[in-house]
Coordinates of C-alpha atoms in Angstrom, one line a residue:
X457 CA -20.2 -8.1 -23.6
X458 CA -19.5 -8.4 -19.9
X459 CA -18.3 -6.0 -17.2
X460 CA -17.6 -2.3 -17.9
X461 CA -17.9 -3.5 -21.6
X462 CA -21.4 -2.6 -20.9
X463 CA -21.9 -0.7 -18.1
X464 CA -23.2 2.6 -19.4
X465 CA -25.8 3.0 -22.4
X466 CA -23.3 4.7 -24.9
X467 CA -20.2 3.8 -23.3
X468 CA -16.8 2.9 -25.4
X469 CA -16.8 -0.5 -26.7
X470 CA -14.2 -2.6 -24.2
X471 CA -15.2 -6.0 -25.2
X472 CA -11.5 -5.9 -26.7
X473 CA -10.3 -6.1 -23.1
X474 CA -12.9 -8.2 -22.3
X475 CA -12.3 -11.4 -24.3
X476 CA -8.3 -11.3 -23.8
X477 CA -6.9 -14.3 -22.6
X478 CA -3.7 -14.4 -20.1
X479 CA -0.5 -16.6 -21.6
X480 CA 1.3 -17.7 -18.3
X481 CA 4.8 -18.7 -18.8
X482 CA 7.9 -18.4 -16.2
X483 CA 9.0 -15.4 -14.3
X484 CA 11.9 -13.6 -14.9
X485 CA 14.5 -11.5 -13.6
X486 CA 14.0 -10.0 -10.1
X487 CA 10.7 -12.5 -9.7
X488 CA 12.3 -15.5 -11.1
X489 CA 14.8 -14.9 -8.1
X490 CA 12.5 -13.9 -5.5
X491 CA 10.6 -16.8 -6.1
X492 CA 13.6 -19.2 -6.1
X493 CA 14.7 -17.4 -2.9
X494 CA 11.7 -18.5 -1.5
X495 CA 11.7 -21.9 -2.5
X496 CA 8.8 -22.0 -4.9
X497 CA 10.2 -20.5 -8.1
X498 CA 8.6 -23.7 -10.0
X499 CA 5.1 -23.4 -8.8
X500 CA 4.3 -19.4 -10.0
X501 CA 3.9 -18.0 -13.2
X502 CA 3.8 -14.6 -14.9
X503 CA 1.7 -12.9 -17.3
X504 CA 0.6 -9.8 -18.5
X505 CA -3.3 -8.2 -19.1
X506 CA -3.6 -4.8 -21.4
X507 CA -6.3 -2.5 -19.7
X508 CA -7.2 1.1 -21.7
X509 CA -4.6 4.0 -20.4
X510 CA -8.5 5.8 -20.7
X511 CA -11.0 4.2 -20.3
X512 CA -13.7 6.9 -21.8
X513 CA -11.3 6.5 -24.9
X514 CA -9.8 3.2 -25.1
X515 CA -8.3 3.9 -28.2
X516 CA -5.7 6.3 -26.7
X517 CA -3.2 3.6 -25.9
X518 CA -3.1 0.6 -23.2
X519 CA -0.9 -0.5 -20.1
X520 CA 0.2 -3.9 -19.9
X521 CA -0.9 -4.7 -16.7
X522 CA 1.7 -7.2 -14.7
X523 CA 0.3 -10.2 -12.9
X524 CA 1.8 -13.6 -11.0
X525 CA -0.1 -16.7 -10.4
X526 CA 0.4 -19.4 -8.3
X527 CA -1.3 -23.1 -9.3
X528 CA -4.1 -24.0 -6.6
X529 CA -2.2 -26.6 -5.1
X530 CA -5.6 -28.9 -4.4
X531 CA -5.7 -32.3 -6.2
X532 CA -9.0 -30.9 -7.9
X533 CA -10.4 -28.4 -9.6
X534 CA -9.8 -24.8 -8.0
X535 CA -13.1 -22.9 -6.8
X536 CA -11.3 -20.2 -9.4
X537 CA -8.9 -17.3 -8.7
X538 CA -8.1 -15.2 -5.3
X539 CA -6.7 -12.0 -6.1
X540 CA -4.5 -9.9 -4.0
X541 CA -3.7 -6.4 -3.3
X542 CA -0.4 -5.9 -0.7
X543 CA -1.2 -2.1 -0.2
X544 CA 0.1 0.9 -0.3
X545 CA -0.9 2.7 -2.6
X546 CA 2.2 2.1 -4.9
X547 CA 3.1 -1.7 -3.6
X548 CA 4.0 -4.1 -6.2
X549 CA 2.2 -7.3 -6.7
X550 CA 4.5 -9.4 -8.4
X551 CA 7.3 -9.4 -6.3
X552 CA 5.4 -9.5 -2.9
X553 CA 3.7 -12.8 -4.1
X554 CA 6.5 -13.6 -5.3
X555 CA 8.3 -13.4 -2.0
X556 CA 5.5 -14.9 0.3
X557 CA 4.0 -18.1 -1.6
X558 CA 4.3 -19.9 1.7
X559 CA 2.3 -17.5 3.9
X560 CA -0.7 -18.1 1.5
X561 CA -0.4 -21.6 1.2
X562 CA -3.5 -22.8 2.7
X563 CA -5.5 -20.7 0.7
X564 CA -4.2 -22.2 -2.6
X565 CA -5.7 -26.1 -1.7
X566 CA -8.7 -24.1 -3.0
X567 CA -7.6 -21.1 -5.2
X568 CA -5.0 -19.8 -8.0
X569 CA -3.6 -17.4 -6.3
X570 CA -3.0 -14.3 -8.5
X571 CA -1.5 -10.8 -7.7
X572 CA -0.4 -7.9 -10.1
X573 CA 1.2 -4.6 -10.4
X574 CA -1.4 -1.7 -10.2
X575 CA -1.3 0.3 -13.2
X576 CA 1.5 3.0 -12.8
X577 CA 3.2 0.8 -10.3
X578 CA 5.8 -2.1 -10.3
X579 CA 6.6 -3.3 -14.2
X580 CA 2.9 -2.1 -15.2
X581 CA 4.2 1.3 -16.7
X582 CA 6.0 2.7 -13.5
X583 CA 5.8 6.6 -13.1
X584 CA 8.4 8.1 -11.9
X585 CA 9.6 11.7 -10.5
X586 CA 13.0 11.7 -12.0
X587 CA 15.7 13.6 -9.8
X588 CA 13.3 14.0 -6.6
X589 CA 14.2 10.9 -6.3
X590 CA 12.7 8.5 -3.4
X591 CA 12.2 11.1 -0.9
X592 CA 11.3 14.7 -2.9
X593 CA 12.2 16.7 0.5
X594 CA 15.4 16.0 -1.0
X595 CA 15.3 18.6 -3.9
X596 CA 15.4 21.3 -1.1
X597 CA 12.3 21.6 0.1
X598 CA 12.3 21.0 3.6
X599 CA 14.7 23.4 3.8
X600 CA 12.5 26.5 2.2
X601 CA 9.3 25.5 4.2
X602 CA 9.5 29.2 5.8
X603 CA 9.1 31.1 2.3
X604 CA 6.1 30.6 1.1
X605 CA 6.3 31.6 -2.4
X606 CA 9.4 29.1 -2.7
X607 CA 7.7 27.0 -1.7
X608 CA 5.0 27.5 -4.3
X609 CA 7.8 27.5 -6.8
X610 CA 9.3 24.0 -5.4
X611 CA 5.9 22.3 -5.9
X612 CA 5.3 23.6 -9.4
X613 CA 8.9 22.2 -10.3
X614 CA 7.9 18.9 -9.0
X615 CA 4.3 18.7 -10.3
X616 CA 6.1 19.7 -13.7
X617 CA 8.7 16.9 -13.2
X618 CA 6.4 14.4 -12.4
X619 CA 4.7 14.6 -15.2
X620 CA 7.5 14.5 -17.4
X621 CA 9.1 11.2 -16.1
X622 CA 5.5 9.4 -15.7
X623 CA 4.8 9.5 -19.3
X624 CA 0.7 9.2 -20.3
X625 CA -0.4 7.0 -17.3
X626 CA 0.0 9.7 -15.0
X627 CA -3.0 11.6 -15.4
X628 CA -5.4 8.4 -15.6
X629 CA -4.0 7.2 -11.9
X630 CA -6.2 6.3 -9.3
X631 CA -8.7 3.7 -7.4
X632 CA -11.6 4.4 -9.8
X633 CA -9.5 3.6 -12.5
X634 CA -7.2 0.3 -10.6
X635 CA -10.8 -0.9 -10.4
X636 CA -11.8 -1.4 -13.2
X637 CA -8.2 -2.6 -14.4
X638 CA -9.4 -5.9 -11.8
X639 CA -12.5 -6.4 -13.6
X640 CA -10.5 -6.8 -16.7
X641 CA -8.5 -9.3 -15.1
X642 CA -11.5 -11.1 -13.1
X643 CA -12.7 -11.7 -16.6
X644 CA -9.3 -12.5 -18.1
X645 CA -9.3 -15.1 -15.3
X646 CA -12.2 -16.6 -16.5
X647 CA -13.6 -15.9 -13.0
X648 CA -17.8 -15.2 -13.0
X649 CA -16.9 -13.2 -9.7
X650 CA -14.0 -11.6 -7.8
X651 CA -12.7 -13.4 -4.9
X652 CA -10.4 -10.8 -3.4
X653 CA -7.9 -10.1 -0.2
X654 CA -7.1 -6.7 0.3
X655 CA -4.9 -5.4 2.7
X656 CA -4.4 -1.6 4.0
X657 CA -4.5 0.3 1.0
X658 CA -6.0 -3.0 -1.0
X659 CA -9.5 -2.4 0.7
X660 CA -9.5 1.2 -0.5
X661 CA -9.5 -0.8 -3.6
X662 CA -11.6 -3.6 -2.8
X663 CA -14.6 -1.2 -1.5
X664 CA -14.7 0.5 -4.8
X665 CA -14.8 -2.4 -6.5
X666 CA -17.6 -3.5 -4.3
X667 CA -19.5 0.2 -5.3
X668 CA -18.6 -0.3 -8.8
X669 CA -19.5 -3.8 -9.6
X670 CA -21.5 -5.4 -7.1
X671 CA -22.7 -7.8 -8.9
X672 CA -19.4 -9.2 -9.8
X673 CA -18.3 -9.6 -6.0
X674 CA -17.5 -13.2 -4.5
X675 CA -15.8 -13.5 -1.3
X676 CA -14.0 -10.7 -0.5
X677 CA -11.8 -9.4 2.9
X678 CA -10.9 -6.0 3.3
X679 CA -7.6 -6.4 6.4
X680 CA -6.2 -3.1 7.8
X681 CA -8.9 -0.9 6.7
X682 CA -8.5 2.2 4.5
X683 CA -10.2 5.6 5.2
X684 CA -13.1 6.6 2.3
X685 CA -13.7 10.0 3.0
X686 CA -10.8 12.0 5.1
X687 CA -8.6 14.1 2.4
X688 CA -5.1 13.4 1.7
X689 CA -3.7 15.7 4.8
X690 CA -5.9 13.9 7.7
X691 CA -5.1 10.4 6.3
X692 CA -1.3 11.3 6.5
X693 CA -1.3 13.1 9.2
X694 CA -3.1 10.2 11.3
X695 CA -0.3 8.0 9.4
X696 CA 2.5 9.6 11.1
X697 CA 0.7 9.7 14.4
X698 CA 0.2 6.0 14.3
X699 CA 3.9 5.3 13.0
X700 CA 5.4 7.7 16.1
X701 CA 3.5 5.5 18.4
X702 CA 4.8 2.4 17.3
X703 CA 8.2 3.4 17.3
X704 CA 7.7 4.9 20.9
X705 CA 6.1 1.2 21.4
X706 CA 9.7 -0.1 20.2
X707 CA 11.9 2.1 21.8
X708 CA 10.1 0.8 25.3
X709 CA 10.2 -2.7 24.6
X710 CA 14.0 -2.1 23.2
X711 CA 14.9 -0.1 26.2
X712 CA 13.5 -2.7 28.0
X713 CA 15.9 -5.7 26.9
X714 CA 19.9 -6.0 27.4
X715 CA 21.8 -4.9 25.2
X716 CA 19.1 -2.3 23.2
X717 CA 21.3 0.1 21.2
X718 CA 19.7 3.1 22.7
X719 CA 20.7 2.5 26.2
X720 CA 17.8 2.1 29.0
X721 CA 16.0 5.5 29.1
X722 CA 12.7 5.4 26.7
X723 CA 13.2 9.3 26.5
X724 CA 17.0 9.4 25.4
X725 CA 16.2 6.7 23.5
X726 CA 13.5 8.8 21.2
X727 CA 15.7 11.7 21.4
X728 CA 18.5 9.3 20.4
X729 CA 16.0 8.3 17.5
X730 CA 15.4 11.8 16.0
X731 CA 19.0 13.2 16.4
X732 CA 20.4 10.1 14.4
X733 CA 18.0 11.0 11.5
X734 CA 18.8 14.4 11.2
X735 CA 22.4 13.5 11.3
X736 CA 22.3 11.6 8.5
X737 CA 19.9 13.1 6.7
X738 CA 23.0 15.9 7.0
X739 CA 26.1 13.3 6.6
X740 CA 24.5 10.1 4.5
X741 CA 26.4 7.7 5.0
X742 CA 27.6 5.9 1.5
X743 CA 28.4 2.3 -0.1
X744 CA 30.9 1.6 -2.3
X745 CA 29.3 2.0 -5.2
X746 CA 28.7 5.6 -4.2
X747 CA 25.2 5.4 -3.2
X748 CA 23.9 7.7 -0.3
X749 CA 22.0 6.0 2.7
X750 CA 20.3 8.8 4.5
X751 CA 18.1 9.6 7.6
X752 CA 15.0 9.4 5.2
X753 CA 16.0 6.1 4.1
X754 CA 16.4 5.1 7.9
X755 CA 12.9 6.4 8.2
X756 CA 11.1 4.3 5.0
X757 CA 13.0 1.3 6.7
X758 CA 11.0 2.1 10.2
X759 CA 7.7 2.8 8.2
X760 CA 7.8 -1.0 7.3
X761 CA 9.6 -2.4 10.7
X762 CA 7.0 -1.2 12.4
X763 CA 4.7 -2.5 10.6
X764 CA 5.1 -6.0 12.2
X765 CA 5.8 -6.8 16.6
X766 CA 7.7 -10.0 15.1
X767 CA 10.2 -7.8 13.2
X768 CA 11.1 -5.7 16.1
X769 CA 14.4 -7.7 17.2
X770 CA 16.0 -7.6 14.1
X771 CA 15.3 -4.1 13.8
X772 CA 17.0 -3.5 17.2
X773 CA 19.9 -5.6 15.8
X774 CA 19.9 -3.4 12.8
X775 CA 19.7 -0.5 14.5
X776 CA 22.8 -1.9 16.8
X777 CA 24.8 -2.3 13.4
X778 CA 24.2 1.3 12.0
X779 CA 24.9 2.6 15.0
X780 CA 27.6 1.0 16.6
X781 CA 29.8 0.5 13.2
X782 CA 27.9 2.8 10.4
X783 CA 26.9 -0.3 8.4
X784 CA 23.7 0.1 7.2
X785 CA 23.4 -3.2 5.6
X786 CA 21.2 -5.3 7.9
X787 CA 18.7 -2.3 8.1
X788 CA 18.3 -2.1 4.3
X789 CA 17.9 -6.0 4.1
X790 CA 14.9 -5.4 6.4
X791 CA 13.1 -3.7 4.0
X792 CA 13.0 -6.8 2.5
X793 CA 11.0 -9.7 3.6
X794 CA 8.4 -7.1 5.4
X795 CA 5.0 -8.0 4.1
X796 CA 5.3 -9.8 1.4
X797 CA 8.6 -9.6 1.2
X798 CA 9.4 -6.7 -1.5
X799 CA 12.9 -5.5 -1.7
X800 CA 12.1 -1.6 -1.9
X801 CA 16.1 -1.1 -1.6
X802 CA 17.2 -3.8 -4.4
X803 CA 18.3 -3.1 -7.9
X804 CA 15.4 -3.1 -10.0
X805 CA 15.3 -4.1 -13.7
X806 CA 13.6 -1.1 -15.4
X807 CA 11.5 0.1 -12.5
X808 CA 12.7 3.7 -11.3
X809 CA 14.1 3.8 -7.8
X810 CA 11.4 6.1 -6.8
X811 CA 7.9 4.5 -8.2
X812 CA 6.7 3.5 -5.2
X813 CA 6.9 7.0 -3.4
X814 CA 5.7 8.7 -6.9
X815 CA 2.8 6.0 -7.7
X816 CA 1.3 7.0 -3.6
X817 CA 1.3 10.5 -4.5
X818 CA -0.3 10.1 -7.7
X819 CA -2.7 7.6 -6.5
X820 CA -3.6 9.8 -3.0
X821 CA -3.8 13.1 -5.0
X822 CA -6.5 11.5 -8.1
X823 CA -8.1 9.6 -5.2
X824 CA -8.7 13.3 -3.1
X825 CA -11.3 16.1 -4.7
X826 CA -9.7 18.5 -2.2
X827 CA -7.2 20.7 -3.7
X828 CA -5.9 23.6 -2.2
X829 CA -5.3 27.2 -4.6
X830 CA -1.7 29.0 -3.7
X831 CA -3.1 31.7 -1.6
X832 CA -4.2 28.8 0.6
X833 CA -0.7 26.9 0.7
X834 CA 1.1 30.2 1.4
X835 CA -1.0 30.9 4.2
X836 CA -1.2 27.0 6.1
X837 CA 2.3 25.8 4.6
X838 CA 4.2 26.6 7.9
X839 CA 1.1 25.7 9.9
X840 CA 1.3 22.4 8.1
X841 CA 5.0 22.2 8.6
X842 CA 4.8 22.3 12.4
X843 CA 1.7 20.0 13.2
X844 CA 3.1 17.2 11.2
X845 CA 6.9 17.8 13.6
X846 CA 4.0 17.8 16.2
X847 CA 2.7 14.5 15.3
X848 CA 6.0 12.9 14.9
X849 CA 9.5 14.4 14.9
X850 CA 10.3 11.2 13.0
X851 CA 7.9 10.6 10.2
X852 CA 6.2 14.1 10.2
X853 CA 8.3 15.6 7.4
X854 CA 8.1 12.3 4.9
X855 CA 4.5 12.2 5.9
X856 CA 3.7 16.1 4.9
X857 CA 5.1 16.0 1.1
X858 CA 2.2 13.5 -0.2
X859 CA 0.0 16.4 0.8
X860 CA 2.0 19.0 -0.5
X861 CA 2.5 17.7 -3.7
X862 CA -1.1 17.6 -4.6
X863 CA -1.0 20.7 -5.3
X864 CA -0.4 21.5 -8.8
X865 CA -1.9 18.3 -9.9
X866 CA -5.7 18.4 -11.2
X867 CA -8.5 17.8 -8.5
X868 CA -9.2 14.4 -8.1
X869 CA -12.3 12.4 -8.2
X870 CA -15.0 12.7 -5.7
X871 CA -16.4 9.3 -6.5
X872 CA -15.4 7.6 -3.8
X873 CA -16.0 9.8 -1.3
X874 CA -19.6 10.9 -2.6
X875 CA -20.5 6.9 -4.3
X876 CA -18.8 4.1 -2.2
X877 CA -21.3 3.4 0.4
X878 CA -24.5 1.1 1.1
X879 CA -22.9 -1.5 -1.6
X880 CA -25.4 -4.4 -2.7
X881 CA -22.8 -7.5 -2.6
X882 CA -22.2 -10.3 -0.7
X883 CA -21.3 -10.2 2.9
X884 CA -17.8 -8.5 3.1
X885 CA -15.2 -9.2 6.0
X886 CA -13.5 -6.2 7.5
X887 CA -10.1 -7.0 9.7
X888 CA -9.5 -4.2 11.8
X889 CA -6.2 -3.9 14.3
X890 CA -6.7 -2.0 17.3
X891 CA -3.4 -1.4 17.7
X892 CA -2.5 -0.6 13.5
X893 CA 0.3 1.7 12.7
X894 CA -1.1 2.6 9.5
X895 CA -4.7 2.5 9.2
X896 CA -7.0 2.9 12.6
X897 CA -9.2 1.3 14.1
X898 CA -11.9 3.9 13.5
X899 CA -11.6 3.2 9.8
X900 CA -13.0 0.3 10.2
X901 CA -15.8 1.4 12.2
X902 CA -16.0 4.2 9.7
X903 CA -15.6 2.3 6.6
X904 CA -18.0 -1.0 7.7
X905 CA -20.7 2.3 8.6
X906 CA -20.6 3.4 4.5
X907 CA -20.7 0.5 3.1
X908 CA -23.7 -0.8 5.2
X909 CA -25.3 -3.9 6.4
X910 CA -23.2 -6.2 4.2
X911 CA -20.2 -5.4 6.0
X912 CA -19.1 -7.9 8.5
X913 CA -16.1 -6.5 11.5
X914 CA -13.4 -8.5 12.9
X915 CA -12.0 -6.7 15.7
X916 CA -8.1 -8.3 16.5
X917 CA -6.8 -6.5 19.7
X918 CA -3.5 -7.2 18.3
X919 CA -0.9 -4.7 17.3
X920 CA 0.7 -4.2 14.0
X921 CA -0.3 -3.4 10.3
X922 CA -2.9 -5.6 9.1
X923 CA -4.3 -8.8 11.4
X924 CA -4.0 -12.0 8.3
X925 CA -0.1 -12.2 8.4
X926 CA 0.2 -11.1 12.6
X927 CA -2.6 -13.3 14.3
X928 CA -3.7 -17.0 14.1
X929 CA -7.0 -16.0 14.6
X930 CA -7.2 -13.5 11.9
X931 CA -5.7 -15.8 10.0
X932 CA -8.0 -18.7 10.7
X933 CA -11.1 -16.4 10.5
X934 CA -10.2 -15.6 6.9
X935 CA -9.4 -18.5 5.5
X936 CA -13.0 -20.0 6.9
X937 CA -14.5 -17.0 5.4
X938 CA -12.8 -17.5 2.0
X939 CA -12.5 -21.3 1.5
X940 CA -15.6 -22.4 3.4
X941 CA -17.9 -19.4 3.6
X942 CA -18.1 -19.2 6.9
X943 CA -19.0 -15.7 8.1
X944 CA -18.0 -14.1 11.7
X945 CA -20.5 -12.5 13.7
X946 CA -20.2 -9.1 13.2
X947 CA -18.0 -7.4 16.0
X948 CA -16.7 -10.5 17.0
X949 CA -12.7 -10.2 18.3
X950 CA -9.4 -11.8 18.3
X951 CA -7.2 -11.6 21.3
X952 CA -3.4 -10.7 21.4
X953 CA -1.5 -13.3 20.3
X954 CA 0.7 -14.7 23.3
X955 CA 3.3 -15.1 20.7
X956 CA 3.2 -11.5 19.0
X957 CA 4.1 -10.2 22.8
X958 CA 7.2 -12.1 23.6

């Protein structure tokens, strides 16, 4: 018995999980496509692992856990399987490999490259929030901030319908739990040891992997680096704070080119920002097959724009579109083909419309032991309310409800922020981006601090989420790191790619 199997004198037998074998055959549906799309539909396949809903009582039912592979493409035998993580929490695996074969290309002369949908996420028993839909400020929330008590009552309702859409997965969310869902699938893999990407939200992951099976850990990066201790309401309010500066960072550039949608004027152009958000977050505008496009979906599109320097002209031409002739069309294809390519906006076969924004909240809230009581959220609700505008007039409200809706939802685990540190693997690579959106540079520092002397920093003075995808340095860093071994020296840097700038 092998792994978690064994982990614990007296713990539930596993060895069930442990000795399944993947059957690979061809992708279908929305992958099959995505893949063909992308040129390399006959080069992946798909599969499926079962992991324990509970793992203290693996006899209460199992998720089938979805996974993609593509073949090493190396005329020998591959050094075994690299698995990746896209983020988020609440990113799906499948498709964004699916999507982005070519971007990892050189890493398979060496490696299968495998990714999957986390438990809870993706075609791996989504949950779901039912009529909340993708953005839960939409069930009237926003709009009864100042009542406390209605509040209250709003957050109950959507705790309540939560847990009715998700089905049993829900409570049994989580990193702890995603973690030990990989070690299943390291073994399924046949691999003696995890060779691992991460990025953002993927090095939460990775790190407690690293805490919970050291031994087990190969080569593994850790790009865009996750926070381990702050509670749900620092991590999103530092979110928003980093997405408001890189729209300001747009809006100068923009303003700074002919024929920028927003005119000339950085300041008019932010105030032109906000007051086209609220205006259709007010009016949506709508397709012909009825469905509503609102300011909070302009927003989720941003989120990911942002993400990258190199996307920034097509979202000014998008932009240009919605404004100029209220066709949303080109800004919802961008939320597409933005790391890793996953179509958030497509039609999805059996996957609710609203799994990603439900599986970050349920994630976030079992990952956080902080949970406030209702005397507490009447008192700081409006407080909340207003520092979040504060932080950003654009993403502050989207930003505030994963904190919110933690309340009413059991306390989660205090294992990561009390257990993942001083980890005795491997040397481990962490890729931090001075100028990240999403996850700070300080996490890094932070993060590289807890887990000790194993961990090894890359610092890219580059902008954007994540440095593997934005920077030929990051990139050729890694892939020396993974294929060859070759380890930076600690705080070494990349410099700004002339390219990313122009």
């Amino acid at each position: 018995m092998s792994g978690a199997a064994a982990d614990r004198s007296g713990s539930p037998d596993l060895s069930r999980y442990y000795t399944q074998k993947i059957k690979w055959a061809a992708c279908e549906g929305e992958t099959e496509a995505m893949a063909e799309a992308a040129g390399h539909a006959k080069d992946v396949r798909c599969g499926k692992v079962r992991v324990p809903i509970d793992y203290a009582e693996p006899g209460g039912g199992d998720v089938e856990v979805a996974m993609i592979r593509m073949k090493s493409s190396g005329s020998g035998e591959p050094r075994g399987s690299l698995l990746l993580n896209f983020g988020g929490p609440g990113g799906p695996g499948v498709s964004a490999l699916a999507g982005s074969q070519k971007e990892f290309g050189f890493l398979s002369k060496d490696y299968d490259i495998v990714s999957f949908d986390p438990r809870g996420v993706g075609q791996s028993d989504p949950v779901s929030c039912g009529d909340l839909g993708t953005d839960p400020l939409d069930s009237g929330l926003g709009e009864q901030s100042d009542d406390p008590g209605a509040v209250l009552a709003e957050l109950r309702k959507a705790a309540k319908e939560c847990e009715d859409k998700s089905g049993p997965v829900l409570p049994h969310m989580g990193t702890v739990n995603v973690s030990r869902d990989l070690d299943v699938m390291r073994q399924a893999l046949g691999d003696k040891k995890l060779n691992y990407l991460g990025f953002s939200y993927g090095t939460r992951l990775g790190a407690v992997y690293a805490a919970q099976f050291p031994k087990k850990v190969g080569r593994m990066v850790l790009d865009g680096v996750d926070t381990l201790t702050e509670p749900v309401a620092e991590q999103s309010l530092a979110t928003a704070e980093g997405r408001q500066t890189a729209l300001d960072n747009f809006l100068e550039w923009c303003t700074g080119n002919a024929g920028c949608v927003f005119g000339t004027d950085v300041r008019a152009a932010r105030d032109g920002m906000v007051k086209l958000i609220q205006d259709m977050d007010a009016m949506p505008l709508r397709s012909m097959e009825g469905e509503e496009f609102t300011g909070q979906d302009v927003v989720g599109v941003l989120s990911q724009a942002l993400y990258s320097r190199q996307a920034w002209p097509a979202l000014s031409q998008a932009l240009g579109a919605l404004l100029a002739d209220g066709d949303p069309r080109a800004l919802i294809r961008m939320s597409g083909g933005l790391m890793g390519g996953v179509d958030t906006d497509g039609p999805r076969v059996d996957v609710p419309m609203d799994n990603m924004s439900a599986a970050l909240m349920a994630v976030n809230c079992a990952d956080d032991p902080d949970r406030p009581d209702a005397a507490r959220i009447e008192k700081e609700v409006g407080k909340l309310r207003t520092e979040f505008e504060e932080a950003s007039p654009v993403f502050g409200k989207s930003m505030l409800m994963p904190v919110l809706l933690c309340f009413g939802r059991p306390a989660g685990t205090d294992y990561i922020r009390e257990r993942v540190r001083d980890v005795k693997t491997p040397k481990l690579l962490l890729v931090g981006t001075r100028g990240d959106p999403a996850t700070p540079y300080r996490w890094t520092e932070e993060t590289a601090r807890r887990l000790g002397s194993q961990a090894v920093v890359l610092d890219n003075k580059g902008d954007g989420h994540t440095g593997y995808l934005g920077s030929v340095c990051v990139h050729d860093k890694v892939n020396g790191f993974l294929l060859y071994g070759e380890t930076p020296k600690s705080g070494s840097s990349c410099p700004v790619d002339p390219k990313a700038q122009e």
